Amino acid sequence: MYKTNVENETKMVDSKPRIPKGMWVKCNTCKHLLYKKELVENLYICPFCSSYFRMPAEERISNILDNNSFKELYTNIEVGNPIDFPGYNDKILKIRSSTNLHEAIVVGSGKINDIDILIGACDTRFLMGSMGYIVGEKITNLFEFAIQKKLPVVLFNCSGGARMQEGIIALMQMAKTAAVIKKHSEAGLLYISILTDPTTGGVAASFAMLGDIIIAEPKALIGFAGPRVIEETIRQKLPEGFQRSEFLLEHGLIDDIIQRKDLRTYLGKIIMYHIPQKLKSIQDIKEKNILAKSNDLNTKDSWYKVLLSRKSNRPTALEFIQNIFEEFIEFHGDREMEEDYAIIGGIARLHEISITVVAHQKGHNVKERIKRNFGMPHPAGYKKALRLMKEAEKFKRPIITFIDTPGAACGIKAEEKGEAIAIAQILFEMSSLRVPILSILIGEGGSGGALGLAVANEVWALENATYSIISPEGFAAILWKDTKKAKEASAVMKMTTNELIKLGVIERIIPEGEAIRENINSISTIIRNDIISFINKMSQKDVKEIIKMRYNRFRKL
């Protein structure tokens, strides 16, 4: 009887339900045990600490595209073992069997908001998403197809780098993918690169970092050499957050960080904004009566105008942008070393037309003004501005700049990084950009720091804005050795809008009234309609006329 009971107990123990393998996963950050189905429904984001898990390629694609729109391409590309690496062929077959993936990237066609695109996603389940011949060939074929069909490309990048097992052939894929992306770019087509965890090595040093727009998921590891390799090489502990998305954003290397839940909406807007569209004609809206007193200010003295242009509560460029345009998506960084907060820029929308907007941004309170260096750009700011302008040229977008700066940054950092070269370069490049440029002075226009955004077909100014070779204080210090004579200097310098229009330095004065903050909606309405008229007028000109007009504008001064 005892034996029977033991047998029964054993049977009961053996018959207990077991947890199927893979049903639960542990978060590496907060260590919570997570039900995998719920994790998948939450876009592979931990509900407890919001850490991002790596996503399978097919789920990344399905979460972005319209339902049932994806068609996979190039699944029949094969390669042998180019350097006869032992066991490589068997390893590939085993991974294919366990993951149901053909290779470390899935590519194909699909739609976002019914717009045709080509898309690809790397998958770390396949040899850490490493790039061998097949990955390089799939990407190259995808971009060649995109050129043929004139389609944008979106790539989710997630990789440990070039595939060691394919040796030098894997290395060659870096050059091959870069070359085809160059052809795609020269065809005037959009490439959006999305950096996910991890994006390193030869992938980071080739196709991943060549997007027109480069965005990243939060806290993704992004870099060339991995942190362990760097630490072992330099024998130093790396700072917290090194090589993470936030680090790259701060250092001007990516455009933005986008939450996974917001990605489809973000991509949909960006892609739609790159579809060429004609400006809709609308009737001009009459100026409101609250600006009727603006002419009274024309008799005020120069120094009074200087003080008005510098008022701390004067609306900033960002406030005007938000009031004039229907939407503004900001991009960041010079793609070299820094993010300069004194310059903002991105894509704005006005009556279904995409416009590149670049502006000085001062801020209002002390904390914000310090962060933005009081609107005085460093070299990185001008490099960012020029990067965005060249992008506008590629996609045939008009450029609007808003100017409000005491001047370019001065100091050791600015000089070390080539302030003069950066300003000279943007003047040089703006002179021949193949799209119309409009510059609007909204506050101070100080020296070369202002001119760096004002090589335009037309320059307009708010009534109480100023534009000058240097500040009145600097003028007085240099010529009269006395900064206390700044008021007298402002009168001599002819820096007010009425004087500037007589000199031919600006084309239009925009009335603003004495209480500009209260009048911002009315002023913005005037500017909005004048911008539409400007774009309509410039759309009647060919590229040669646009460039010649800009050249002649400065040639006569």
XYZ file of C-alpha atoms in Angstrom, residues 19-287:
269
model
C 5.735 26.491 -18.106
C 6.311 26.197 -21.848
C 9.775 27.316 -22.912
C 9.813 30.980 -23.946
C 6.509 31.906 -22.299
C 8.245 34.111 -19.729
C 11.245 36.417 -20.159
C 13.269 38.409 -17.658
C 14.000 42.101 -18.086
C 17.768 42.564 -17.925
C 17.333 46.041 -16.474
C 14.778 45.721 -13.666
C 14.867 41.880 -13.416
C 11.071 41.550 -13.506
C 9.692 38.352 -14.975
C 7.451 39.263 -17.925
C 4.745 37.308 -19.732
C 6.036 37.269 -23.291
C 2.654 37.727 -24.976
C 2.093 40.939 -23.009
C 5.634 42.074 -23.776
C 5.018 41.603 -27.500
C 1.737 43.532 -27.282
C 3.666 46.314 -25.539
C 6.069 46.575 -28.514
C 8.802 44.717 -26.622
C 9.023 47.420 -23.965
C 9.208 46.449 -20.291
C 6.019 47.684 -18.568
C 7.913 48.151 -15.287
C 11.045 50.094 -16.285
C 10.355 50.995 -19.952
C 13.539 49.286 -21.138
C 13.576 48.323 -24.806
C 13.962 44.690 -25.849
C 15.312 43.850 -29.295
C 12.515 43.213 -31.775
C 12.390 40.544 -34.475
C 12.675 42.044 -37.945
C 9.234 40.932 -39.097
C 7.563 42.594 -36.097
C 9.447 45.855 -36.594
C 8.201 45.917 -40.176
C 4.606 44.962 -39.376
C 4.381 47.609 -36.642
C 5.308 50.318 -39.147
C 3.564 49.348 -42.371
C -0.097 49.351 -43.341
C -1.785 46.003 -42.722
C -0.937 43.256 -45.223
C 1.123 45.622 -47.389
C 4.553 44.010 -46.933
C 6.075 41.878 -49.675
C 9.466 40.389 -48.917
C 12.149 40.662 -51.618
C 15.453 38.991 -52.477
C 15.108 35.762 -50.487
C 16.899 33.711 -53.142
C 20.364 35.295 -52.836
C 22.950 32.731 -51.793
C 26.667 32.733 -51.053
C 29.186 30.065 -50.232
C 32.023 30.327 -47.736
C 34.313 33.007 -49.203
C 37.241 32.413 -46.837
C 36.461 28.734 -46.142
C 35.743 29.410 -42.492
C 35.345 26.064 -40.678
C 31.720 25.090 -40.003
C 30.292 28.314 -41.451
C 27.865 26.709 -43.908
C 26.472 24.371 -41.266
C 26.050 27.253 -38.836
C 24.069 29.261 -41.388
C 21.732 26.331 -42.061
C 21.194 25.800 -38.341
C 20.329 29.472 -37.730
C 17.941 29.510 -40.666
C 16.167 26.480 -39.260
C 15.863 27.880 -35.718
C 14.850 31.467 -36.653
C 13.003 30.967 -39.949
C 15.109 33.873 -41.292
C 16.880 33.769 -44.637
C 19.593 36.114 -43.403
C 20.380 38.889 -40.909
C 18.178 41.401 -42.720
C 14.626 41.247 -44.049
C 13.853 43.622 -46.933
C 10.824 44.315 -49.053
C 8.166 46.730 -50.248
C 5.176 48.104 -48.370
C 3.051 51.138 -47.623
C 2.839 53.713 -44.841
C -0.446 55.616 -44.903
C -0.928 54.241 -48.415
C 2.420 55.689 -49.589
C 4.748 53.216 -51.299
C 8.123 52.685 -49.637
C 10.917 50.126 -49.480
C 11.909 48.886 -46.055
C 14.486 46.687 -44.358
C 15.133 45.506 -40.816
C 18.209 43.813 -39.367
C 17.710 40.990 -36.877
C 20.200 40.139 -34.125
C 18.941 36.553 -33.913
C 20.973 35.886 -37.055
C 24.660 36.125 -36.051
C 24.004 39.395 -34.172
C 22.668 41.040 -37.339
C 26.174 41.022 -38.817
C 26.716 42.107 -42.423
C 28.045 39.564 -44.859
C 27.657 39.319 -48.622
C 23.927 38.517 -48.563
C 23.097 41.446 -46.267
C 25.140 43.797 -48.469
C 23.537 42.409 -51.609
C 19.992 42.727 -50.247
C 20.579 46.353 -49.264
C 22.199 47.157 -52.607
C 19.357 45.543 -54.547
C 16.822 47.392 -52.403
C 18.359 50.807 -53.125
C 18.765 50.034 -56.826
C 15.090 49.101 -56.952
C 14.265 52.305 -55.055
C 16.160 54.354 -57.666
C 14.317 52.590 -60.474
C 10.893 53.141 -58.860
C 11.758 56.540 -57.279
C 10.860 55.358 -53.777
C 12.011 56.289 -50.275
C 13.864 53.701 -48.176
C 13.513 53.051 -44.437
C 16.073 50.811 -42.709
C 16.032 49.528 -39.130
C 19.676 49.039 -38.259
C 20.683 46.575 -35.571
C 24.032 44.858 -35.929
C 27.336 43.917 -34.377
C 29.108 44.970 -37.586
C 30.738 43.260 -40.554
C 30.662 39.443 -40.385
C 33.993 38.011 -39.275
C 33.312 34.603 -40.844
C 33.292 36.166 -44.340
C 36.473 38.163 -43.829
C 37.446 40.739 -46.438
C 34.293 40.071 -48.525
C 32.191 41.295 -45.586
C 34.345 44.428 -45.358
C 33.690 45.187 -49.033
C 29.950 45.401 -48.350
C 30.573 48.679 -46.490
C 31.808 50.359 -49.665
C 29.189 48.672 -51.840
C 26.235 49.841 -49.727
C 27.676 53.356 -49.369
C 28.045 53.636 -53.141
C 24.450 52.655 -53.904
C 23.123 54.998 -51.191
C 25.096 57.808 -52.867
C 23.326 57.024 -56.170
C 19.963 56.989 -54.371
C 20.768 60.376 -52.832
C 21.851 61.868 -56.162
C 18.476 60.794 -57.550
C 16.875 63.110 -54.964
C 15.318 60.274 -52.960
C 14.732 59.970 -49.226
C 16.549 57.515 -46.959
C 15.565 57.293 -43.277
C 17.916 55.346 -41.031
C 16.653 54.095 -37.666
C 19.364 53.110 -35.198
C 18.412 50.431 -32.680
C 20.329 48.501 -30.045
C 23.075 47.713 -30.985
C 24.304 49.485 -34.124
C 28.071 49.132 -34.224
C 31.138 48.316 -36.288
C 31.037 48.191 -40.082
C 27.274 48.682 -40.227
C 27.499 51.905 -38.192
C 30.419 52.993 -40.373
C 28.491 52.490 -43.608
C 24.790 52.375 -44.462
C 23.435 53.024 -40.960
C 24.972 56.499 -40.729
C 24.178 57.660 -44.260
C 20.497 58.531 -43.901
C 19.091 61.886 -44.916
C 17.352 61.637 -41.566
C 18.920 59.546 -38.806
C 16.852 58.763 -35.740
C 17.378 56.351 -32.869
C 15.444 54.442 -30.264
C 16.051 55.492 -26.641
C 19.255 54.242 -24.978
C 20.386 52.214 -27.989
C 24.096 51.350 -28.120
C 25.543 53.097 -31.194
C 29.176 53.438 -32.159
C 32.066 52.074 -34.167
C 34.126 50.124 -31.628
C 32.161 48.453 -28.843
C 32.560 49.751 -25.288
C 34.423 46.637 -24.138
C 36.961 47.000 -26.968
C 37.459 50.696 -26.172
C 37.947 50.056 -22.461
C 40.455 47.278 -23.135
C 42.314 49.456 -25.642
C 42.597 52.687 -23.670
C 42.492 51.074 -20.203
C 39.924 53.596 -18.964
C 36.416 53.273 -17.600
C 33.937 54.860 -19.981
C 31.488 57.502 -18.702
C 27.893 56.493 -18.021
C 25.716 56.757 -21.115
C 28.699 56.696 -23.481
C 27.720 55.605 -27.032
C 24.014 55.636 -26.204
C 21.394 57.418 -28.325
C 21.234 60.352 -25.914
C 25.024 60.745 -26.109
C 24.862 60.879 -29.914
C 22.030 63.428 -29.874
C 23.982 65.674 -27.507
C 27.026 65.419 -29.762
C 25.126 66.337 -32.924
C 25.345 62.941 -34.645
C 21.639 62.100 -35.037
C 18.497 64.083 -35.798
C 16.324 62.883 -32.931
C 15.318 60.090 -30.560
C 11.837 58.695 -31.200
C 9.836 56.440 -28.886
C 8.840 53.122 -30.458
C 5.132 53.845 -29.939
C 5.455 57.107 -31.904
C 7.548 55.747 -34.755
C 4.844 54.892 -37.299
C 3.242 58.352 -36.963
C 6.642 60.061 -37.169
C 7.737 58.119 -40.244
C 4.375 58.678 -41.915
C 4.723 62.441 -41.546
C 8.344 62.584 -42.670
C 7.663 60.488 -45.772
C 4.546 62.474 -46.659
C 6.473 65.739 -46.241
C 8.961 64.582 -48.863
C 6.351 64.071 -51.570
C 6.581 67.037 -53.999
C 3.375 69.070 -53.982
C 2.299 72.330 -55.533
C 1.391 75.269 -53.350
C -2.323 75.871 -53.108
C -3.266 79.426 -53.978
C -5.203 81.216 -51.254
C -6.555 84.701 -50.877
C -4.462 87.090 -48.857
C -5.825 87.767 -45.381
C -6.075 91.416 -44.522
C -3.951 92.794 -41.720
